[in-house]
mmCIF file of C-alpha atoms in Angstrom:
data_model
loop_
_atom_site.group_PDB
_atom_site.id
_atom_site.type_symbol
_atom_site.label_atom_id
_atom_site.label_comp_id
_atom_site.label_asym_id
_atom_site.label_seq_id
_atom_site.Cartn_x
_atom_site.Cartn_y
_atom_site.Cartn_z
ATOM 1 C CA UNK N 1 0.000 0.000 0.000
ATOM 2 C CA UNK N 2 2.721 2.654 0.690
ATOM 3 C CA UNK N 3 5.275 3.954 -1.584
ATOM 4 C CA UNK N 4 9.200 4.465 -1.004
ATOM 5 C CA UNK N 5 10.243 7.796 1.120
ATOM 6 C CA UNK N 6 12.522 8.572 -1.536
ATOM 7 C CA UNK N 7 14.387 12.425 -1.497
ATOM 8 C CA UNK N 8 13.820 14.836 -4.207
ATOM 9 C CA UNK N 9 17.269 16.242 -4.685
ATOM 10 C CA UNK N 10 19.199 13.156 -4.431
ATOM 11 C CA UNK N 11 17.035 10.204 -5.716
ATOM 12 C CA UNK N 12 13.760 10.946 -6.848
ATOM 13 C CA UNK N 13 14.801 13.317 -9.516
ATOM 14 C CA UNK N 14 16.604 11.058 -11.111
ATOM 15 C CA UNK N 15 14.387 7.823 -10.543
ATOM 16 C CA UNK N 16 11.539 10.289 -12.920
ATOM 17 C CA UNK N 17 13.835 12.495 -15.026
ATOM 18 C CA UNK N 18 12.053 15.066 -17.388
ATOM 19 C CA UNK N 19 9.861 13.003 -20.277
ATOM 20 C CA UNK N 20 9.459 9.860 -18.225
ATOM 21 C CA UNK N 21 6.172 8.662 -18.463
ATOM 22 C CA UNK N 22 4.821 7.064 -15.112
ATOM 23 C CA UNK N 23 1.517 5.565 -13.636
ATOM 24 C CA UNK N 24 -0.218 7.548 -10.316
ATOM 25 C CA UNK N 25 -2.190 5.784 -7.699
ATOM 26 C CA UNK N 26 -4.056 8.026 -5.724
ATOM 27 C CA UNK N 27 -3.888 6.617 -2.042
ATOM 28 C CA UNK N 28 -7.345 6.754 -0.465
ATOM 29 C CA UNK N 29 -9.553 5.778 -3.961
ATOM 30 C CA UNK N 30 -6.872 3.481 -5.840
ATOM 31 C CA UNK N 31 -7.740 5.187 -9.096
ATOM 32 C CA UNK N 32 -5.123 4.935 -11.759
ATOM 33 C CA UNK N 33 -3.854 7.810 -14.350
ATOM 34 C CA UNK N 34 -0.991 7.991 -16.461
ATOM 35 C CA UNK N 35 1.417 10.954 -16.508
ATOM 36 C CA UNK N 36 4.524 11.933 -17.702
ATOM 37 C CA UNK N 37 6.840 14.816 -16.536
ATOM 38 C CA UNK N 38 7.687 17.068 -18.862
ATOM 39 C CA UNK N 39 9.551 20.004 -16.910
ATOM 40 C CA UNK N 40 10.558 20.816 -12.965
ATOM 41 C CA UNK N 41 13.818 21.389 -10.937
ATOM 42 C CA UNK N 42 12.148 22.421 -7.414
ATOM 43 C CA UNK N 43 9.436 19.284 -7.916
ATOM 44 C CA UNK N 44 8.069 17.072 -11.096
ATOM 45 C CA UNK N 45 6.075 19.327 -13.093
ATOM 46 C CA UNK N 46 3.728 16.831 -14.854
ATOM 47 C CA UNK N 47 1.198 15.891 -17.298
ATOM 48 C CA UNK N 48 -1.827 13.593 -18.016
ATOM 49 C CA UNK N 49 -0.774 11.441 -21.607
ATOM 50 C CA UNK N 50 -4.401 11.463 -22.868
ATOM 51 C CA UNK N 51 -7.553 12.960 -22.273
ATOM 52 C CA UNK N 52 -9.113 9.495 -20.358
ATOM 53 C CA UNK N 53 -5.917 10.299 -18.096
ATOM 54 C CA UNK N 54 -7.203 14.132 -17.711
ATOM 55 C CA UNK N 55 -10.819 12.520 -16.880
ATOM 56 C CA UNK N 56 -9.646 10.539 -14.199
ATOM 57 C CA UNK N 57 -7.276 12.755 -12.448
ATOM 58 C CA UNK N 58 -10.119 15.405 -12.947
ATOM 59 C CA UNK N 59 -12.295 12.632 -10.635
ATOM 60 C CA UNK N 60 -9.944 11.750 -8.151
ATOM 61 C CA UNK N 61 -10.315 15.646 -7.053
ATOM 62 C CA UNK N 62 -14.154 15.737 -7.296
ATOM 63 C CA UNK N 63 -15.153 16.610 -10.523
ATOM 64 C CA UNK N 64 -13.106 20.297 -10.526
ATOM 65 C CA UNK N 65 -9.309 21.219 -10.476
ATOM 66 C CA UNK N 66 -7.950 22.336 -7.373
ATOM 67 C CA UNK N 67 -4.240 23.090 -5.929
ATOM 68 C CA UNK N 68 -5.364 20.686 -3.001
ATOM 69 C CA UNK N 69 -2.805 18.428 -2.106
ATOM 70 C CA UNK N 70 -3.171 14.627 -2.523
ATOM 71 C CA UNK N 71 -1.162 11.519 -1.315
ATOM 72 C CA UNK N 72 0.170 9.355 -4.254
ATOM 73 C CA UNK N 73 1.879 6.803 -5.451
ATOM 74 C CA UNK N 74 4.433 6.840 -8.463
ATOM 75 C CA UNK N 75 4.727 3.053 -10.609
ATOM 76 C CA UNK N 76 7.661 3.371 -12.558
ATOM 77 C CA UNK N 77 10.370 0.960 -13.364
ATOM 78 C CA UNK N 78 8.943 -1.651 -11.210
ATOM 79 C CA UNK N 79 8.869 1.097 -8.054
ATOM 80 C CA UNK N 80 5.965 2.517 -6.149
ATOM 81 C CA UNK N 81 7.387 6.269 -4.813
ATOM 82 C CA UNK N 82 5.484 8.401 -2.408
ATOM 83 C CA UNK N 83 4.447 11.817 -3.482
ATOM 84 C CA UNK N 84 1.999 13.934 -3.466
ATOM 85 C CA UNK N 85 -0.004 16.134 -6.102
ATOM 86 C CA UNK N 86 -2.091 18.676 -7.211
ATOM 87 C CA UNK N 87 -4.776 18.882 -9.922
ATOM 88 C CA UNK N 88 -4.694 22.369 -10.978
ATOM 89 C CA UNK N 89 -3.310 23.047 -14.930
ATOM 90 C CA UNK N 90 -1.340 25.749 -14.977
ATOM 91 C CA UNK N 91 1.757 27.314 -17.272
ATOM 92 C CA UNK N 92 3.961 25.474 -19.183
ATOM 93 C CA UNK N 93 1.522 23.157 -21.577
ATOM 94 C CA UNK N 94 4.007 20.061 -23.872
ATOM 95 C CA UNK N 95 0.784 17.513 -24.117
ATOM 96 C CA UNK N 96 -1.838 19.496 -26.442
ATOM 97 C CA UNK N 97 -4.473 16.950 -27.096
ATOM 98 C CA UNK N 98 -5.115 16.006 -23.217
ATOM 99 C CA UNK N 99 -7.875 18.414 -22.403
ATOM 100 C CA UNK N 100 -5.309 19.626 -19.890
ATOM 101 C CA UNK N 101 -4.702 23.300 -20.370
ATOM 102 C CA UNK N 102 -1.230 23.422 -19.131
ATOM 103 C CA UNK N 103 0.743 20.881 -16.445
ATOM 104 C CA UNK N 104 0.388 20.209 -12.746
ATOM 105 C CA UNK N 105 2.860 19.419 -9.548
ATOM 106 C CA UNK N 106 4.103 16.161 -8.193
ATOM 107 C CA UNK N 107 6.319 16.763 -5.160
ATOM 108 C CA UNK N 108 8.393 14.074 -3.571
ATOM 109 C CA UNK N 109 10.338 14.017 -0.291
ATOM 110 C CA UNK N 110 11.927 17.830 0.426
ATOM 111 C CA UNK N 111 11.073 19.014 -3.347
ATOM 112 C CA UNK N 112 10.184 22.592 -3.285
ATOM 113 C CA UNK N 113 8.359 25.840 -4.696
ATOM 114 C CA UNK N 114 9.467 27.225 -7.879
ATOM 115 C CA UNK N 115 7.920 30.567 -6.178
ATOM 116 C CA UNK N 116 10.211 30.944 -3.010
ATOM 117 C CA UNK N 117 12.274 27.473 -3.093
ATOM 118 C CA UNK N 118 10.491 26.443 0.011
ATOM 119 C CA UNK N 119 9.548 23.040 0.809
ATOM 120 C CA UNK N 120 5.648 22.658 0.788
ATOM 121 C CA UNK N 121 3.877 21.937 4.153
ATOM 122 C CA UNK N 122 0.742 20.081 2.657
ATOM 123 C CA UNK N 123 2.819 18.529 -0.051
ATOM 124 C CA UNK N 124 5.012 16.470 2.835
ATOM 125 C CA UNK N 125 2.504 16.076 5.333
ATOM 126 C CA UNK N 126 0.916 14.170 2.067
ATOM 127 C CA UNK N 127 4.103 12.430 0.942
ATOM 128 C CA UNK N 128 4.447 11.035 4.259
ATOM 129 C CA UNK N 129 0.904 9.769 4.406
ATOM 130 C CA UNK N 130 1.537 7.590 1.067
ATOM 131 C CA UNK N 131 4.786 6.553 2.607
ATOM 132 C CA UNK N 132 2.945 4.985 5.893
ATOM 133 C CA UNK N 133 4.977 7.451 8.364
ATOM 134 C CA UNK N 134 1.268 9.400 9.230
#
């Protein structure tokens, strides 16, 4: 059920590098979407691949986007990775055909805000959820 506590800086960067495509589980429903990040130093600045993706993630937040803070789970390579993310499109858009006007955060263990470089409360108090240590 829980994902590894993996840092941003030193592993988890590098275990989903910019333009790998991933699978997120959100913790409390199960539901599945695919994603892939497509830019991001401070966190994983991310994408649905298709529009069914979009639908789902769009679900998983209650029908509206939101910068609400979610525990997740990141599938890649064989790995499950705790994170958390929000559902809110915004700036930088790579996908075009995803009904997803732009791209949304995935934060991992002491990843930070492009705004100030400071770590995110809700993020980590969600990270640490999907990681079992709340």
């Amino acid at each position: 059920q829980y994902g590894e506590l993996l840092d941003w800086w030193t592993e988890a960067q590098y275990v989903v590098p910019i333009g790998k495509t991933f699978v997120v589980e959100d913790f409390y429903t199960g539901k599945r979407w695919n994603m892939k990040r497509t830019v991001g130093a401070n966190h994983a600045d991310c994408e649905p691949i298709s529009a069914k993706d979009t639908a789902t993630m769009k679900e998983v937040w209650g029908g509206k986007w939101s910068w609400a803070t979610r525990p997740v789970n990141i599938m890649v390579d064989g790995r499950k990775i705790a994170a958390s993310a929000s559902a809110m499109p915004h700036d930088i858009q790579s996908i075009t055909n995803n009904n997803f006007n732009g791209h949304s955060d995935i934060h991992f263990l002491n990843s930070t805000r492009h705004k100030d470089g400071l770590k995110d409360k809700n993020h980590q108090n969600a990270i640490m959820i999907a990681a079992g240590q709340k």
